[in-house]
Coordinates of C-alpha atoms in Angstrom, one line a residue:
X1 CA 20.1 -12.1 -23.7
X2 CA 17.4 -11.1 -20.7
X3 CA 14.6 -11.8 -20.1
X4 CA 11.5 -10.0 -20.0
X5 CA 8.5 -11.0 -17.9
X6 CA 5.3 -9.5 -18.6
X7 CA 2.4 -9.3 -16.0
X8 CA -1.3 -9.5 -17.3
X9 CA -3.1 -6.4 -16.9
X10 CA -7.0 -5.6 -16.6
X11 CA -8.4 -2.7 -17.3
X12 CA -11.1 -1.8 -14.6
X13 CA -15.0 -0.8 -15.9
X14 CA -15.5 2.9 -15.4
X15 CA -18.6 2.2 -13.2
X16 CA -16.2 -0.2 -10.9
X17 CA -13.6 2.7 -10.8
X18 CA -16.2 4.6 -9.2
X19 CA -17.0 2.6 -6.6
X20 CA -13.5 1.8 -5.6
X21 CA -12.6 5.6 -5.6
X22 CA -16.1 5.9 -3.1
X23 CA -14.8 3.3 -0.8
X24 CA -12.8 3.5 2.6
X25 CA -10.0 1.6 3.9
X26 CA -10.0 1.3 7.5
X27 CA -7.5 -0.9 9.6
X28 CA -6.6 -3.1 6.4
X29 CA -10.7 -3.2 5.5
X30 CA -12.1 -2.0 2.5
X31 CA -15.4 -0.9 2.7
X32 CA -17.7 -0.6 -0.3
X33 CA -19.8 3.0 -0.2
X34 CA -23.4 2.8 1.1
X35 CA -25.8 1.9 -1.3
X36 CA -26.5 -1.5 -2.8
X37 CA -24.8 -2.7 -5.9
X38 CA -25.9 -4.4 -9.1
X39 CA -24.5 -7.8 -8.9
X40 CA -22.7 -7.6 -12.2
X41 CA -20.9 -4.4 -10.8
X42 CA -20.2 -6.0 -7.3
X43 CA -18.7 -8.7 -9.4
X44 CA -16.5 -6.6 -10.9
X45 CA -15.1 -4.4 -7.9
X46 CA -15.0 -7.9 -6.3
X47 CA -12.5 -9.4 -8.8
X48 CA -10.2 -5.9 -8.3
X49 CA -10.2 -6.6 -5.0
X50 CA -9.4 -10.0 -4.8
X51 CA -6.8 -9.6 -7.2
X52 CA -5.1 -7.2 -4.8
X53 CA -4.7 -9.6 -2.0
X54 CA -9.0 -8.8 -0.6
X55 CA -11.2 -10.9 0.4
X56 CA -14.9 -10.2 1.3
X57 CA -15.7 -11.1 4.9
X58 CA -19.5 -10.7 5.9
X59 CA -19.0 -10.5 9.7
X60 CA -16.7 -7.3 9.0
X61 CA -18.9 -6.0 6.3
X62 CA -15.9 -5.1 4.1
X63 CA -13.1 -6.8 2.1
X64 CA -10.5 -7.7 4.6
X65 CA -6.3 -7.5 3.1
X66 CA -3.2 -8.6 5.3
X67 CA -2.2 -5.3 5.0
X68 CA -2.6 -2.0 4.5
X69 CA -4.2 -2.0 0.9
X70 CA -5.0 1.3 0.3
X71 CA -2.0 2.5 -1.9
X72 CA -2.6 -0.4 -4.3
X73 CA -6.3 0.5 -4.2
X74 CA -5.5 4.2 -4.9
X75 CA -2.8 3.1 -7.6
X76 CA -5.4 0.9 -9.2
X77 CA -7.8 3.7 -9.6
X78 CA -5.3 5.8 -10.6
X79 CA -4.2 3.8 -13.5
X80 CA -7.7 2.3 -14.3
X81 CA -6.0 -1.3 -14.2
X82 CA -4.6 -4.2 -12.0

């Protein structure tokens, strides 16, 4: 008999889908589009973008990945979850 695993998804708030389809990657940084956000919503694109290896680094004014994030960025929009 196999196996099957099953990965948690979340589904991503419309308003946070719009933000991360408005944002840039750059040399492995995401950056956020101009404008300030609600904290509730920056909360939210936050917690996408940690869950897809991000982290938010102030000097760089962006969320920094290892790598080059922007097809799982583009697939997570695409599919409206992570």
């Amino acid at each position: 008999m196999c196996a099957v695993s099953r990965v948690a998804t979340k589904l991503i708030p419309a308003a946070a889908l719009e933000v991360l389809a408005a944002g840039e990657v750059r040399d492995g940084v995401f950056f956020l589009p101009p404008g300030q956000l609600d904290r509730k919503l920056y909360e939210a694109v936050n917690d996408v973008l940690g869950a897809l290896g991000g982290k938010w680094v102030r000097s760089r004014k962006g969320h920094v990945f290892a790598d080059d994030a922007a097809d799982r960025i583009a697939a997570a929009v695409t599919s409206g979850s992570y």
